[in-house]
GROMACS .gro file of C-alpha atoms in nm:
model
  191
    1MET     CA    1   5.818  11.718   7.399
    2SER     CA    2   6.013  12.028   7.298
    3GLU     CA    3   5.876  12.274   7.049
    4ARG     CA    4   6.037  12.303   6.704
    5VAL     CA    5   6.046  12.591   6.462
    6ILE     CA    6   5.952  12.483   6.110
    7ARG     CA    7   6.054  12.697   5.814
    8LEU     CA    8   5.844  12.680   5.497
    9ASP     CA    9   5.930  12.812   5.152
   10LEU     CA   10   5.613  12.896   4.964
   11GLU     CA   11   5.500  12.981   4.615
   12TYR     CA   12   5.153  13.114   4.540
   13ASP     CA   13   4.936  13.271   4.276
   14GLY     CA   14   4.785  13.567   4.457
   15ALA     CA   15   4.507  13.641   4.205
   16ASP     CA   16   4.228  13.513   4.431
   17PHE     CA   17   4.370  13.620   4.767
   18VAL     CA   18   4.314  13.934   4.974
   19GLY     CA   19   4.686  13.910   5.050
   20TRP     CA   20   4.899  13.713   5.292
   21GLN     CA   21   4.733  13.818   5.617
   22ILE     CA   22   4.409  13.675   5.756
   23GLN     CA   23   4.131  13.932   5.715
   24LEU     CA   24   3.762  13.948   5.801
   25ARG     CA   25   3.655  13.893   5.440
   26GLY     CA   26   3.818  13.696   5.163
   27ARG     CA   27   4.073  13.419   5.124
   28SER     CA   28   4.422  13.482   5.254
   29VAL     CA   29   4.738  13.277   5.208
   30GLN     CA   30   4.797  13.277   5.584
   31GLY     CA   31   4.441  13.156   5.644
   32GLU     CA   32   4.467  12.869   5.393
   33LEU     CA   33   4.803  12.762   5.535
   34ALA     CA   34   4.673  12.783   5.894
   35ARG     CA   35   4.373  12.568   5.795
   36ALA     CA   36   4.599  12.304   5.635
   37LEU     CA   37   4.831  12.306   5.938
   38HIS     CA   38   4.534  12.261   6.173
   39THR     CA   39   4.402  11.968   5.969
   40PHE     CA   40   4.743  11.798   5.956
   41LEU     CA   41   4.877  11.875   6.306
   42GLY     CA   42   4.550  11.887   6.497
   43GLN     CA   43   4.654  12.213   6.663
   44GLU     CA   44   4.590  12.581   6.606
   45VAL     CA   45   4.893  12.728   6.428
   46ILE     CA   46   4.920  13.077   6.283
   47PRO     CA   47   5.214  13.088   6.040
   48VAL     CA   48   5.428  13.402   6.019
   49ALA     CA   49   5.574  13.524   5.688
   50ALA     CA   50   5.886  13.720   5.603
   51GLY     CA   51   5.656  13.985   5.456
   52ARG     CA   52   5.289  14.039   5.392
   53THR     CA   53   5.187  14.054   5.030
   54ASP     CA   54   4.898  14.266   4.908
   55ALA     CA   55   4.584  14.145   4.733
   56GLY     CA   56   4.660  13.994   4.395
   57THR     CA   57   5.035  13.970   4.459
   58HIS     CA   58   5.209  13.648   4.359
   59ALA     CA   59   5.507  13.509   4.547
   60MET     CA   60   5.795  13.278   4.477
   61GLY     CA   61   6.034  13.196   4.761
   62GLN     CA   62   5.813  13.349   5.032
   63VAL     CA   63   5.945  13.228   5.367
   64ALA     CA   64   5.717  13.151   5.661
   65HIS     CA   65   5.756  12.971   5.991
   66PHE     CA   66   5.547  12.817   6.265
   67ARG     CA   67   5.612  12.650   6.599
   68THR     CA   68   5.494  12.300   6.680
   69ASP     CA   69   5.562  12.008   6.910
   70SER     CA   70   5.486  11.770   6.621
   71ARG     CA   71   5.754  11.507   6.550
   72HIS     CA   72   5.659  11.464   6.181
   73SER     CA   73   5.959  11.491   5.950
   74PRO     CA   74   5.988  11.803   5.734
   75GLN     CA   75   5.941  11.587   5.424
   76ARG     CA   76   5.618  11.442   5.564
   77MET     CA   77   5.494  11.793   5.652
   78CYS     CA   78   5.570  11.917   5.301
   79LEU     CA   79   5.382  11.630   5.137
   80ALA     CA   80   5.086  11.659   5.375
   81LEU     CA   81   5.054  12.036   5.340
   82ASN     CA   82   5.070  12.020   4.961
   83GLY     CA   83   4.796  11.756   4.972
   84LEU     CA   84   4.577  11.981   5.187
   85LEU     CA   85   4.646  12.323   5.034
   86PRO     CA   86   4.446  12.459   4.740
   87PRO     CA   87   4.617  12.445   4.399
   88ASP     CA   88   4.717  12.813   4.409
   89ILE     CA   89   4.958  12.759   4.703
   90ALA     CA   90   5.255  12.522   4.725
   91VAL     CA   91   5.512  12.447   4.992
   92THR     CA   92   5.836  12.416   4.794
   93ASP     CA   93   6.057  12.335   5.094
   94CYS     CA   94   6.012  12.252   5.460
   95GLN     CA   95   6.286  12.224   5.723
   96VAL     CA   96   6.351  12.244   6.094
   97ALA     CA   97   6.500  12.587   6.169
   98ALA     CA   98   6.702  12.720   6.461
   99ARG     CA   99   6.494  12.789   6.772
  100ASP     CA  100   6.549  13.165   6.732
  101PHE     CA  101   6.450  13.171   6.363
  102HIS     CA  102   6.172  13.416   6.280
  103ALA     CA  103   6.064  13.454   5.916
  104ARG     CA  104   6.009  13.829   5.946
  105PHE     CA  105   6.301  13.927   6.168
  106SER     CA  106   6.554  13.681   6.024
  107ALA     CA  107   6.493  13.796   5.665
  108VAL     CA  108   6.797  13.964   5.511
  109GLY     CA  109   6.635  14.079   5.190
  110LYS     CA  110   6.333  14.087   4.963
  111CYS     CA  111   6.311  14.112   4.588
  112TYR     CA  112   6.016  14.238   4.387
  113ARG     CA  113   5.969  14.196   4.012
  114TYR     CA  114   5.734  14.394   3.788
  115ARG     CA  115   5.678  14.334   3.416
  116ILE     CA  116   5.541  14.563   3.145
  117VAL     CA  117   5.446  14.452   2.795
  118GLY     CA  118   5.328  14.657   2.500
  119VAL     CA  119   5.097  14.396   2.350
  120ARG     CA  120   4.801  14.191   2.469
  121ALA     CA  121   4.938  13.895   2.661
  122PRO     CA  122   4.657  13.651   2.744
  123LEU     CA  123   4.891  13.389   2.890
  124ASP     CA  124   5.041  13.649   3.124
  125ARG     CA  125   4.705  13.801   3.219
  126GLY     CA  126   4.719  13.918   3.580
  127ARG     CA  127   5.098  13.897   3.584
  128VAL     CA  128   5.202  14.186   3.362
  129TRP     CA  129   5.099  14.545   3.315
  130THR     CA  130   5.002  14.612   2.955
  131LEU     CA  131   5.098  14.959   2.839
  132TYR     CA  132   5.046  15.043   2.472
  133ARG     CA  133   5.285  15.337   2.443
  134PRO     CA  134   5.660  15.321   2.385
  135LEU     CA  135   5.885  15.350   2.688
  136ASP     CA  136   6.244  15.475   2.691
  137LEU     CA  137   6.432  15.183   2.846
  138GLU     CA  138   6.764  15.371   2.866
  139ARG     CA  139   6.607  15.658   3.064
  140MET     CA  140   6.433  15.406   3.291
  141LYS     CA  141   6.769  15.235   3.353
  142ARG     CA  142   6.934  15.567   3.443
  143ALA     CA  143   6.651  15.651   3.685
  144ALA     CA  144   6.675  15.307   3.850
  145ALA     CA  145   7.053  15.350   3.891
  146ALA     CA  146   6.986  15.638   4.134
  147LEU     CA  147   6.799  15.414   4.382
  148PRO     CA  148   7.064  15.178   4.525
  149GLY     CA  149   7.184  15.290   4.867
  150THR     CA  150   7.017  15.369   5.197
  151HIS     CA  151   6.721  15.606   5.182
  152HIS     CA  152   6.451  15.739   5.412
  153PHE     CA  153   6.111  15.610   5.290
  154GLY     CA  154   5.887  15.773   5.552
  155ALA     CA  155   5.669  15.935   5.286
  156PHE     CA  156   5.567  15.587   5.166
  157CYS     CA  157   5.492  15.439   5.511
  158LYS     CA  158   5.164  15.408   5.693
  159GLN     CA  159   5.162  15.632   5.996
  160ASP     CA  160   4.928  15.413   6.200
  161PRO     CA  161   5.089  15.217   6.345
  162ILE     CA  162   5.409  15.420   6.334
  163PRO     CA  163   5.688  15.209   6.182
  164ASP     CA  164   5.991  15.131   6.396
  165ARG     CA  165   6.219  15.272   6.126
  166TYR     CA  166   6.190  15.439   5.787
  167ASP     CA  167   6.526  15.358   5.632
  168CYS     CA  168   6.563  15.095   5.364
  169HIS     CA  169   6.883  14.981   5.197
  170ILE     CA  170   6.830  14.910   4.827
  171GLN     CA  171   7.096  14.663   4.713
  172ARG     CA  172   6.990  14.636   4.351
  173CYS     CA  173   6.747  14.811   4.122
  174ALA     CA  174   6.741  14.753   3.749
  175TRP     CA  175   6.537  14.744   3.431
  176GLU     CA  176   6.601  14.498   3.149
  177ARG     CA  177   6.427  14.365   2.843
  178ILE     CA  178   6.344  13.995   2.863
  179GLY     CA  179   6.165  13.877   2.551
  180ARG     CA  180   5.873  14.112   2.490
  181ALA     CA  181   5.865  14.238   2.849
  182LEU     CA  182   6.038  14.521   3.029
  183VAL     CA  183   6.128  14.381   3.370
  184PHE     CA  184   6.194  14.591   3.679
  185GLU     CA  185   6.355  14.425   3.981
  186ILE     CA  186   6.426  14.590   4.310
  187GLU     CA  187   6.597  14.419   4.600
  188GLY     CA  188   6.634  14.563   4.946
  189ASN     CA  189   6.682  14.468   5.307
  190ARG     CA  190   6.318  14.561   5.378
  191PHE     CA  191   6.020  14.733   5.220
   0.00000   0.00000   0.00000
């Protein structure tokens, strides 16, 4: 039986996770997904993501992949995994990918969104930063307009292990007001 590459699109609430990657202590998204895959497939599978999220980081559209010789249909895998995963993780899509697909190395971009509100927001608790002083949205927009382009981000990188490259191309960076929130989005080829 030949091995297949299965691509998963994931959504998760990162509040109770130590991040994507399996760690010695704490729940990780990768660990929960690996556990569900093991239960369903009966084989040890370590899924790989397009990017590792930090503790407390939520994700929508996170792409991961794994290799398997299982013949289950993607639809069956999606249903089974969602039945086995905890309620703070969902597989939103599952499909057979090209044999050379790799979630991390095939990724063409990533987008991050940050929200700031100036009032208590109990329904957004853990998903917004509450800041009780006025912010100058027009100045923030002008500052964000300087970021698109290719820049050297070595000062922001861990030095152990040494990254393979420091350059990042920012395609889009903008602030806008959506309802009561100031929303910052930044999209780049890598972070």
